[in-house]
PDB file of C-alpha atoms in Angstrom:
ATOM      1  CA  UNK A   1     141.474  18.222  25.502  1.00  0.00           C
ATOM      2  CA  UNK A   2     140.858  21.886  24.632  1.00  0.00           C
ATOM      3  CA  UNK A   3     138.188  21.818  21.526  1.00  0.00           C
ATOM      4  CA  UNK A   4     139.288  24.502  19.456  1.00  0.00           C
ATOM      5  CA  UNK A   5     137.115  28.089  19.344  1.00  0.00           C
ATOM      6  CA  UNK A   6     134.651  28.861  16.938  1.00  0.00           C
ATOM      7  CA  UNK A   7     136.564  31.161  13.962  1.00  0.00           C
ATOM      8  CA  UNK A   8     133.650  33.151  11.889  1.00  0.00           C
ATOM      9  CA  UNK A   9     136.549  33.916   9.480  1.00  0.00           C
ATOM     10  CA  UNK A  10     136.348  30.323   7.882  1.00  0.00           C
ATOM     11  CA  UNK A  11     135.106  29.075   5.108  1.00  0.00           C
ATOM     12  CA  UNK A  12     130.767  29.070   5.176  1.00  0.00           C
ATOM     13  CA  UNK A  13     129.802  32.111   6.602  1.00  0.00           C
ATOM     14  CA  UNK A  14     127.284  29.915   9.352  1.00  0.00           C
ATOM     15  CA  UNK A  15     130.154  27.654  10.425  1.00  0.00           C
ATOM     16  CA  UNK A  16     130.100  28.941  14.027  1.00  0.00           C
ATOM     17  CA  UNK A  17     126.683  28.229  14.265  1.00  0.00           C
ATOM     18  CA  UNK A  18     126.653  24.998  12.459  1.00  0.00           C
ATOM     19  CA  UNK A  19     129.832  24.216  15.272  1.00  0.00           C
ATOM     20  CA  UNK A  20     127.150  25.004  17.791  1.00  0.00           C
ATOM     21  CA  UNK A  21     124.309  23.049  16.694  1.00  0.00           C
ATOM     22  CA  UNK A  22     126.482  19.916  16.223  1.00  0.00           C
ATOM     23  CA  UNK A  23     128.316  20.071  20.009  1.00  0.00           C
ATOM     24  CA  UNK A  24     124.969  20.246  20.819  1.00  0.00           C
ATOM     25  CA  UNK A  25     123.544  16.449  18.745  1.00  0.00           C
ATOM     26  CA  UNK A  26     126.942  15.449  21.147  1.00  0.00           C
ATOM     27  CA  UNK A  27     126.450  16.769  24.050  1.00  0.00           C
ATOM     28  CA  UNK A  28     122.579  14.219  23.609  1.00  0.00           C
ATOM     29  CA  UNK A  29     124.166  11.040  22.444  1.00  0.00           C
ATOM     30  CA  UNK A  30     125.963  11.918  24.985  1.00  0.00           C
ATOM     31  CA  UNK A  31     123.662  12.306  27.312  1.00  0.00           C
ATOM     32  CA  UNK A  32     121.809   9.287  26.257  1.00  0.00           C
ATOM     33  CA  UNK A  33     124.937   6.940  26.475  1.00  0.00           C
ATOM     34  CA  UNK A  34     124.909   7.030  30.255  1.00  0.00           C
ATOM     35  CA  UNK A  35     121.014   5.685  30.250  1.00  0.00           C
ATOM     36  CA  UNK A  36     118.377   6.040  33.165  1.00  0.00           C
ATOM     37  CA  UNK A  37     121.012   7.437  35.738  1.00  0.00           C
ATOM     38  CA  UNK A  38     121.829  10.901  33.587  1.00  0.00           C
ATOM     39  CA  UNK A  39     125.119  12.567  33.412  1.00  0.00           C
ATOM     40  CA  UNK A  40     127.460  15.195  35.141  1.00  0.00           C
ATOM     41  CA  UNK A  41     128.964  18.453  33.549  1.00  0.00           C
ATOM     42  CA  UNK A  42     131.901  17.220  34.201  1.00  0.00           C
ATOM     43  CA  UNK A  43     131.117  13.865  32.621  1.00  0.00           C
ATOM     44  CA  UNK A  44     130.091  15.639  30.271  1.00  0.00           C
ATOM     45  CA  UNK A  45     133.056  16.920  29.919  1.00  0.00           C
ATOM     46  CA  UNK A  46     135.852  14.966  29.236  1.00  0.00           C
ATOM     47  CA  UNK A  47     133.602  12.600  26.857  1.00  0.00           C
ATOM     48  CA  UNK A  48     133.484  14.885  24.477  1.00  0.00           C
ATOM     49  CA  UNK A  49     136.410  16.659  25.255  1.00  0.00           C
ATOM     50  CA  UNK A  50     135.544  20.101  25.880  1.00  0.00           C
ATOM     51  CA  UNK A  51     136.105  23.091  28.136  1.00  0.00           C
ATOM     52  CA  UNK A  52     133.414  22.986  31.066  1.00  0.00           C
ATOM     53  CA  UNK A  53     131.971  26.620  30.655  1.00  0.00           C
ATOM     54  CA  UNK A  54     131.807  25.308  27.060  1.00  0.00           C
ATOM     55  CA  UNK A  55     129.738  22.680  27.576  1.00  0.00           C
ATOM     56  CA  UNK A  56     127.878  23.993  30.549  1.00  0.00           C
ATOM     57  CA  UNK A  57     126.273  26.706  28.230  1.00  0.00           C
ATOM     58  CA  UNK A  58     124.974  24.301  25.407  1.00  0.00           C
ATOM     59  CA  UNK A  59     123.440  22.246  28.359  1.00  0.00           C
ATOM     60  CA  UNK A  60     121.739  25.818  29.386  1.00  0.00           C
ATOM     61  CA  UNK A  61     120.718  26.280  26.070  1.00  0.00           C
ATOM     62  CA  UNK A  62     119.054  22.942  25.488  1.00  0.00           C
ATOM     63  CA  UNK A  63     117.073  22.689  29.613  1.00  0.00           C
ATOM     64  CA  UNK A  64     115.735  25.968  27.937  1.00  0.00           C
ATOM     65  CA  UNK A  65     114.459  24.836  25.185  1.00  0.00           C
ATOM     66  CA  UNK A  66     112.991  21.559  26.544  1.00  0.00           C
ATOM     67  CA  UNK A  67     115.614  18.898  25.259  1.00  0.00           C
ATOM     68  CA  UNK A  68     116.968  17.208  28.345  1.00  0.00           C
ATOM     69  CA  UNK A  69     115.676  18.529  32.124  1.00  0.00           C
ATOM     70  CA  UNK A  70     118.388  19.194  35.044  1.00  0.00           C
ATOM     71  CA  UNK A  71     118.280  17.676  38.396  1.00  0.00           C
ATOM     72  CA  UNK A  72     119.856  20.983  40.559  1.00  0.00           C
ATOM     73  CA  UNK A  73     119.942  18.637  43.622  1.00  0.00           C
ATOM     74  CA  UNK A  74     122.008  14.860  41.572  1.00  0.00           C
ATOM     75  CA  UNK A  75     123.602  17.099  39.176  1.00  0.00           C
ATOM     76  CA  UNK A  76     122.771  15.381  36.843  1.00  0.00           C
ATOM     77  CA  UNK A  77     120.673  16.269  33.366  1.00  0.00           C
ATOM     78  CA  UNK A  78     118.692  13.646  31.224  1.00  0.00           C
ATOM     79  CA  UNK A  79     117.180  13.820  27.998  1.00  0.00           C
ATOM     80  CA  UNK A  80     114.266  15.683  28.077  1.00  0.00           C
ATOM     81  CA  UNK A  81     110.643  15.038  26.846  1.00  0.00           C
ATOM     82  CA  UNK A  82     109.896  17.504  24.345  1.00  0.00           C
ATOM     83  CA  UNK A  83     113.354  15.696  22.795  1.00  0.00           C
ATOM     84  CA  UNK A  84     111.185  12.015  22.796  1.00  0.00           C
ATOM     85  CA  UNK A  85     107.920  13.829  21.573  1.00  0.00           C
ATOM     86  CA  UNK A  86     109.773  15.104  18.246  1.00  0.00           C
ATOM     87  CA  UNK A  87     111.500  12.153  18.091  1.00  0.00           C
ATOM     88  CA  UNK A  88     108.032  10.301  18.249  1.00  0.00           C
ATOM     89  CA  UNK A  89     107.288  12.406  15.994  1.00  0.00           C
ATOM     90  CA  UNK A  90     109.487  11.261  13.265  1.00  0.00           C
ATOM     91  CA  UNK A  91     109.201   7.334  13.974  1.00  0.00           C
ATOM     92  CA  UNK A  92     107.594   5.419  11.765  1.00  0.00           C
ATOM     93  CA  UNK A  93     106.462   3.172  14.819  1.00  0.00           C
ATOM     94  CA  UNK A  94     103.099   3.618  16.253  1.00  0.00           C
ATOM     95  CA  UNK A  95     102.443   4.493  19.694  1.00  0.00           C
ATOM     96  CA  UNK A  96     102.965   1.061  22.205  1.00  0.00           C
ATOM     97  CA  UNK A  97      98.965   1.998  23.012  1.00  0.00           C
ATOM     98  CA  UNK A  98      97.865   1.947  19.078  1.00  0.00           C
ATOM     99  CA  UNK A  99     100.347  -1.254  18.060  1.00  0.00           C
ATOM    100  CA  UNK A 100      98.886  -3.028  21.450  1.00  0.00           C
ATOM    101  CA  UNK A 101      95.302  -2.504  20.542  1.00  0.00           C
ATOM    102  CA  UNK A 102      94.183  -5.403  18.802  1.00  0.00           C
ATOM    103  CA  UNK A 103      96.562  -7.846  21.234  1.00  0.00           C
ATOM    104  CA  UNK A 104      94.956  -6.979  24.074  1.00  0.00           C
ATOM    105  CA  UNK A 105      91.471  -7.556  21.874  1.00  0.00           C
ATOM    106  CA  UNK A 106      92.629 -10.905  20.686  1.00  0.00           C
ATOM    107  CA  UNK A 107      93.956 -12.113  24.127  1.00  0.00           C
ATOM    108  CA  UNK A 108      90.483 -11.074  25.917  1.00  0.00           C
ATOM    109  CA  UNK A 109      88.750 -13.031  23.762  1.00  0.00           C
ATOM    110  CA  UNK A 110      91.020 -15.633  24.093  1.00  0.00           C
ATOM    111  CA  UNK A 111      91.098 -16.089  27.488  1.00  0.00           C
ATOM    112  CA  UNK A 112      88.261 -14.580  28.653  1.00  0.00           C
ATOM    113  CA  UNK A 113      89.339 -12.456  30.912  1.00  0.00           C
ATOM    114  CA  UNK A 114      89.874  -8.308  31.432  1.00  0.00           C
ATOM    115  CA  UNK A 115      93.892  -7.567  30.581  1.00  0.00           C
ATOM    116  CA  UNK A 116      95.730  -4.918  30.576  1.00  0.00           C
ATOM    117  CA  UNK A 117      98.433  -2.878  29.404  1.00  0.00           C
ATOM    118  CA  UNK A 118     100.811  -0.420  32.241  1.00  0.00           C
ATOM    119  CA  UNK A 119     102.946   1.685  31.607  1.00  0.00           C
ATOM    120  CA  UNK A 120     105.635   2.967  33.924  1.00  0.00           C
ATOM    121  CA  UNK A 121     105.446   7.046  35.313  1.00  0.00           C
ATOM    122  CA  UNK A 122     107.480   8.168  37.578  1.00  0.00           C
ATOM    123  CA  UNK A 123     107.002   5.928  41.334  1.00  0.00           C
ATOM    124  CA  UNK A 124     104.061   5.269  39.868  1.00  0.00           C
ATOM    125  CA  UNK A 125     101.795   2.380  37.269  1.00  0.00           C
ATOM    126  CA  UNK A 126      98.873   4.208  34.742  1.00  0.00           C
ATOM    127  CA  UNK A 127      96.956   1.746  32.436  1.00  0.00           C
ATOM    128  CA  UNK A 128      97.205   2.792  29.476  1.00  0.00           C
ATOM    129  CA  UNK A 129      94.897   0.322  27.523  1.00  0.00           C
ATOM    130  CA  UNK A 130      92.329  -2.617  28.522  1.00  0.00           C
ATOM    131  CA  UNK A 131      89.953  -5.029  27.000  1.00  0.00           C
ATOM    132  CA  UNK A 132      87.162  -5.701  29.194  1.00  0.00           C
ATOM    133  CA  UNK A 133      86.526  -8.967  29.579  1.00  0.00           C
ATOM    134  CA  UNK A 134      83.040 -11.343  31.026  1.00  0.00           C
ATOM    135  CA  UNK A 135      84.027 -11.168  33.703  1.00  0.00           C
ATOM    136  CA  UNK A 136      82.689  -8.614  36.107  1.00  0.00           C
ATOM    137  CA  UNK A 137      86.198  -7.253  37.968  1.00  0.00           C
ATOM    138  CA  UNK A 138      87.817  -4.505  40.353  1.00  0.00           C
ATOM    139  CA  UNK A 139      90.971  -3.159  39.887  1.00  0.00           C
ATOM    140  CA  UNK A 140      93.339  -1.472  41.086  1.00  0.00           C
ATOM    141  CA  UNK A 141      93.857   0.965  38.089  1.00  0.00           C
ATOM    142  CA  UNK A 142      90.157   1.585  38.060  1.00  0.00           C
ATOM    143  CA  UNK A 143      89.886   2.656  33.858  1.00  0.00           C
ATOM    144  CA  UNK A 144      92.450   3.689  30.738  1.00  0.00           C
ATOM    145  CA  UNK A 145      94.047   6.675  32.358  1.00  0.00           C
ATOM    146  CA  UNK A 146      94.633   5.755  35.632  1.00  0.00           C
ATOM    147  CA  UNK A 147      97.372   4.650  38.794  1.00  0.00           C
ATOM    148  CA  UNK A 148      98.231   2.966  40.884  1.00  0.00           C
ATOM    149  CA  UNK A 149     101.658   3.087  43.387  1.00  0.00           C
ATOM    150  CA  UNK A 150     104.349   0.883  41.439  1.00  0.00           C
ATOM    151  CA  UNK A 151     104.451  -2.451  43.319  1.00  0.00           C
ATOM    152  CA  UNK A 152     100.439  -2.962  44.202  1.00  0.00           C
ATOM    153  CA  UNK A 153      99.069  -5.696  41.878  1.00  0.00           C
ATOM    154  CA  UNK A 154     100.246  -7.771  39.743  1.00  0.00           C
ATOM    155  CA  UNK A 155     101.240  -5.680  36.941  1.00  0.00           C
ATOM    156  CA  UNK A 156     102.958  -2.638  38.591  1.00  0.00           C
ATOM    157  CA  UNK A 157     104.649  -4.831  40.967  1.00  0.00           C
ATOM    158  CA  UNK A 158     106.040  -6.460  37.801  1.00  0.00           C
ATOM    159  CA  UNK A 159     107.482  -3.699  36.343  1.00  0.00           C
ATOM    160  CA  UNK A 160     108.488  -3.123  39.740  1.00  0.00           C
ATOM    161  CA  UNK A 161     110.674  -6.434  39.618  1.00  0.00           C
ATOM    162  CA  UNK A 162     112.485  -5.533  36.499  1.00  0.00           C
ATOM    163  CA  UNK A 163     114.023  -2.748  37.350  1.00  0.00           C
ATOM    164  CA  UNK A 164     117.424  -1.732  38.243  1.00  0.00           C
ATOM    165  CA  UNK A 165     118.356  -1.944  41.152  1.00  0.00           C
ATOM    166  CA  UNK A 166     118.912   1.327  41.923  1.00  0.00           C
ATOM    167  CA  UNK A 167     115.579   2.653  40.838  1.00  0.00           C
ATOM    168  CA  UNK A 168     113.944  -0.243  42.717  1.00  0.00           C
ATOM    169  CA  UNK A 169     115.183   1.256  45.555  1.00  0.00           C
ATOM    170  CA  UNK A 170     114.314   4.890  44.996  1.00  0.00           C
ATOM    171  CA  UNK A 171     110.424   3.500  44.156  1.00  0.00           C
ATOM    172  CA  UNK A 172     110.793   1.278  47.541  1.00  0.00           C
ATOM    173  CA  UNK A 173     111.958   4.142  49.746  1.00  0.00           C
ATOM    174  CA  UNK A 174     109.367   6.615  47.737  1.00  0.00           C
ATOM    175  CA  UNK A 175     106.599   4.375  47.462  1.00  0.00           C
ATOM    176  CA  UNK A 176     106.491   2.794  50.955  1.00  0.00           C
ATOM    177  CA  UNK A 177     105.527   5.410  53.069  1.00  0.00           C
ATOM    178  CA  UNK A 178     102.883   6.138  50.297  1.00  0.00           C
ATOM    179  CA  UNK A 179     101.792   2.176  51.774  1.00  0.00           C
ATOM    180  CA  UNK A 180     100.654   2.971  54.989  1.00  0.00           C
ATOM    181  CA  UNK A 181      97.480   1.575  56.200  1.00  0.00           C
ATOM    182  CA  UNK A 182      97.782  -0.782  53.318  1.00  0.00           C
ATOM    183  CA  UNK A 183      96.677  -3.788  55.963  1.00  0.00           C
ATOM    184  CA  UNK A 184      99.722  -5.522  55.858  1.00  0.00           C
ATOM    185  CA  UNK A 185     101.439  -4.281  52.819  1.00  0.00           C
ATOM    186  CA  UNK A 186     104.847  -3.905  54.366  1.00  0.00           C
ATOM    187  CA  UNK A 187     108.214  -3.300  53.923  1.00  0.00           C
ATOM    188  CA  UNK A 188     108.775  -6.844  54.164  1.00  0.00           C
ATOM    189  CA  UNK A 189     105.759  -8.580  51.957  1.00  0.00           C
ATOM    190  CA  UNK A 190     106.899  -6.271  49.771  1.00  0.00           C
ATOM    191  CA  UNK A 191     111.173  -7.240  49.661  1.00  0.00           C
ATOM    192  CA  UNK A 192     109.221 -11.338  49.363  1.00  0.00           C
ATOM    193  CA  UNK A 193     107.176 -10.487  47.097  1.00  0.00           C
ATOM    194  CA  UNK A 194     109.421  -8.622  44.574  1.00  0.00           C
ATOM    195  CA  UNK A 195     111.831 -11.786  44.355  1.00  0.00           C
ATOM    196  CA  UNK A 196     109.189 -14.258  44.135  1.00  0.00           C
ATOM    197  CA  UNK A 197     108.275 -11.879  40.971  1.00  0.00           C
ATOM    198  CA  UNK A 198     112.364 -11.842  39.384  1.00  0.00           C
ATOM    199  CA  UNK A 199     113.123 -15.313  40.191  1.00  0.00           C
ATOM    200  CA  UNK A 200     110.076 -16.759  37.990  1.00  0.00           C
ATOM    201  CA  UNK A 201     109.476 -14.126  35.457  1.00  0.00           C
ATOM    202  CA  UNK A 202     106.141 -13.319  36.449  1.00  0.00           C
ATOM    203  CA  UNK A 203     103.688 -12.291  38.967  1.00  0.00           C
ATOM    204  CA  UNK A 204     101.119 -13.730  40.167  1.00  0.00           C
ATOM    205  CA  UNK A 205      98.797 -14.297  43.954  1.00  0.00           C
ATOM    206  CA  UNK A 206      96.146 -13.480  45.303  1.00  0.00           C
ATOM    207  CA  UNK A 207      96.907 -10.157  47.665  1.00  0.00           C
ATOM    208  CA  UNK A 208      93.358 -10.041  49.430  1.00  0.00           C
ATOM    209  CA  UNK A 209      93.797  -6.288  48.289  1.00  0.00           C
ATOM    210  CA  UNK A 210      90.972  -6.580  46.789  1.00  0.00           C
ATOM    211  CA  UNK A 211      89.033  -9.593  48.138  1.00  0.00           C
ATOM    212  CA  UNK A 212      87.762 -12.536  45.197  1.00  0.00           C
ATOM    213  CA  UNK A 213      89.901 -10.801  42.824  1.00  0.00           C
ATOM    214  CA  UNK A 214      93.443 -12.686  41.425  1.00  0.00           C
ATOM    215  CA  UNK A 215      95.474 -11.642  38.162  1.00  0.00           C
ATOM    216  CA  UNK A 216      98.380 -12.773  36.498  1.00  0.00           C
ATOM    217  CA  UNK A 217     101.646  -9.737  34.960  1.00  0.00           C
ATOM    218  CA  UNK A 218     104.647 -10.651  32.580  1.00  0.00           C
ATOM    219  CA  UNK A 219     107.059  -7.449  31.956  1.00  0.00           C
ATOM    220  CA  UNK A 220     107.204  -6.187  28.694  1.00  0.00           C
ATOM    221  CA  UNK A 221     110.735  -4.848  27.891  1.00  0.00           C
ATOM    222  CA  UNK A 222     112.284  -2.363  25.678  1.00  0.00           C
ATOM    223  CA  UNK A 223     115.455  -3.003  23.051  1.00  0.00           C
ATOM    224  CA  UNK A 224     117.545  -2.193  26.012  1.00  0.00           C
ATOM    225  CA  UNK A 225     116.216  -5.267  28.785  1.00  0.00           C
ATOM    226  CA  UNK A 226     115.100  -2.954  31.135  1.00  0.00           C
ATOM    227  CA  UNK A 227     111.239  -3.381  32.026  1.00  0.00           C
ATOM    228  CA  UNK A 228     108.715  -0.165  30.596  1.00  0.00           C
ATOM    229  CA  UNK A 229     105.428  -2.277  30.649  1.00  0.00           C
ATOM    230  CA  UNK A 230     103.999  -5.327  31.585  1.00  0.00           C
ATOM    231  CA  UNK A 231     100.802  -7.288  30.513  1.00  0.00           C
ATOM    232  CA  UNK A 232      98.193  -8.059  33.187  1.00  0.00           C
ATOM    233  CA  UNK A 233      94.625  -9.727  33.551  1.00  0.00           C
ATOM    234  CA  UNK A 234      92.805  -9.429  36.633  1.00  0.00           C
ATOM    235  CA  UNK A 235      89.982 -12.105  36.691  1.00  0.00           C
ATOM    236  CA  UNK A 236      87.891 -14.396  39.518  1.00  0.00           C
ATOM    237  CA  UNK A 237      90.170 -16.126  42.102  1.00  0.00           C
ATOM    238  CA  UNK A 238      88.246 -19.057  40.748  1.00  0.00           C
ATOM    239  CA  UNK A 239      89.325 -19.165  37.283  1.00  0.00           C
ATOM    240  CA  UNK A 240      92.871 -19.199  38.450  1.00  0.00           C
ATOM    241  CA  UNK A 241      93.416 -22.576  38.755  1.00  0.00           C
ATOM    242  CA  UNK A 242      97.749 -23.557  38.744  1.00  0.00           C
ATOM    243  CA  UNK A 243      96.726 -25.175  35.944  1.00  0.00           C
ATOM    244  CA  UNK A 244      95.679 -22.417  33.969  1.00  0.00           C
ATOM    245  CA  UNK A 245      98.321 -20.237  35.474  1.00  0.00           C
ATOM    246  CA  UNK A 246     100.888 -21.834  33.462  1.00  0.00           C
ATOM    247  CA  UNK A 247      98.265 -20.950  30.402  1.00  0.00           C
ATOM    248  CA  UNK A 248      98.568 -17.849  30.576  1.00  0.00           C
ATOM    249  CA  UNK A 249     101.611 -16.559  31.497  1.00  0.00           C
ATOM    250  CA  UNK A 250     102.987 -18.988  28.618  1.00  0.00           C
ATOM    251  CA  UNK A 251     100.095 -16.421  26.607  1.00  0.00           C
ATOM    252  CA  UNK A 252     100.806 -13.425  27.969  1.00  0.00           C
ATOM    253  CA  UNK A 253     104.927 -14.254  27.279  1.00  0.00           C
ATOM    254  CA  UNK A 254     104.609 -14.846  23.814  1.00  0.00           C
ATOM    255  CA  UNK A 255     102.405 -11.820  23.734  1.00  0.00           C
ATOM    256  CA  UNK A 256     104.545  -9.388  25.497  1.00  0.00           C
ATOM    257  CA  UNK A 257     107.773 -10.950  23.649  1.00  0.00           C
ATOM    258  CA  UNK A 258     105.926  -9.149  20.578  1.00  0.00           C
ATOM    259  CA  UNK A 259     105.002  -6.453  21.715  1.00  0.00           C
ATOM    260  CA  UNK A 260     109.159  -5.644  23.015  1.00  0.00           C
ATOM    261  CA  UNK A 261     109.933  -6.643  19.526  1.00  0.00           C
ATOM    262  CA  UNK A 262     107.456  -3.157  17.701  1.00  0.00           C
ATOM    263  CA  UNK A 263     109.015  -0.953  20.644  1.00  0.00           C
ATOM    264  CA  UNK A 264     108.891   3.182  19.208  1.00  0.00           C
ATOM    265  CA  UNK A 265     111.741   4.001  21.631  1.00  0.00           C
ATOM    266  CA  UNK A 266     111.183   7.370  21.322  1.00  0.00           C
ATOM    267  CA  UNK A 267     106.694   6.922  22.309  1.00  0.00           C
ATOM    268  CA  UNK A 268     106.854   9.710  25.063  1.00  0.00           C
ATOM    269  CA  UNK A 269     104.658   6.675  27.291  1.00  0.00           C
ATOM    270  CA  UNK A 270     107.666   4.414  28.007  1.00  0.00           C
ATOM    271  CA  UNK A 271     109.261   7.769  29.090  1.00  0.00           C
ATOM    272  CA  UNK A 272     110.179   7.510  32.401  1.00  0.00           C
ATOM    273  CA  UNK A 273     109.053  11.695  32.632  1.00  0.00           C
ATOM    274  CA  UNK A 274     106.083  10.937  30.898  1.00  0.00           C
ATOM    275  CA  UNK A 275     103.077  13.432  31.440  1.00  0.00           C
ATOM    276  CA  UNK A 276     102.517  12.644  35.472  1.00  0.00           C
ATOM    277  CA  UNK A 277      97.984  12.488  34.333  1.00  0.00           C
ATOM    278  CA  UNK A 278      96.130  10.943  32.294  1.00  0.00           C
ATOM    279  CA  UNK A 279      97.175   9.152  29.471  1.00  0.00           C
ATOM    280  CA  UNK A 280      94.255   9.016  27.218  1.00  0.00           C
TER     281      UNK A 280
END
């Protein structure tokens, strides 16, 4: 279907520009409807009933303004980080870090453990915040802003295990070569661990990569049911008995559910294409 051409003779001197603005907004909504996979030019033209040249012209303008990103290899368009930043400034909800800070402090005091909040950033997980417990620990992410490959450590493994299948496979293919030299951690081990986490809904294991340390992590889901973050603790292995594990998991799940209900969907920290450096 071909849309009517803009006609400057129609009532209203700005009718043409207004129509272009409306079409641009329609394109943004159509891209959003395709989810994280993005949309091709032909998909958008079909969905919106516009001609491909018109859609292409508007897409170029939106890319130039940072409202959408273009993957030239996959020929797909996705919502851009600048759009999320603008939306976050208009949103009434606080950022994930601000909103979750009291929860981390409460968990640390209740459990007497160091508590972490991790978010996904591409093929990695970043420590968005942490609350220190009374026991000295070592962690893969280190301090706030530290990053680790998805699949290493309980928090990042939990996020990876709950990703959509296509994204999960993409991460595994990219990260496996990066994991070379990490002892027994190979593809069989990683896929087995992912399957276990997916089945039980949380991650809890002593990987051996940090001697004497263990951890527990649960996913934090957004409104679409996507795992965008993880709430976890790091603790000396001798403190994580089977009986205590059940209690810790229940508490973390309850708090993670509370965080999920308060998530601001426009928080830049929840965007896959967020800043590649430290989030502090």
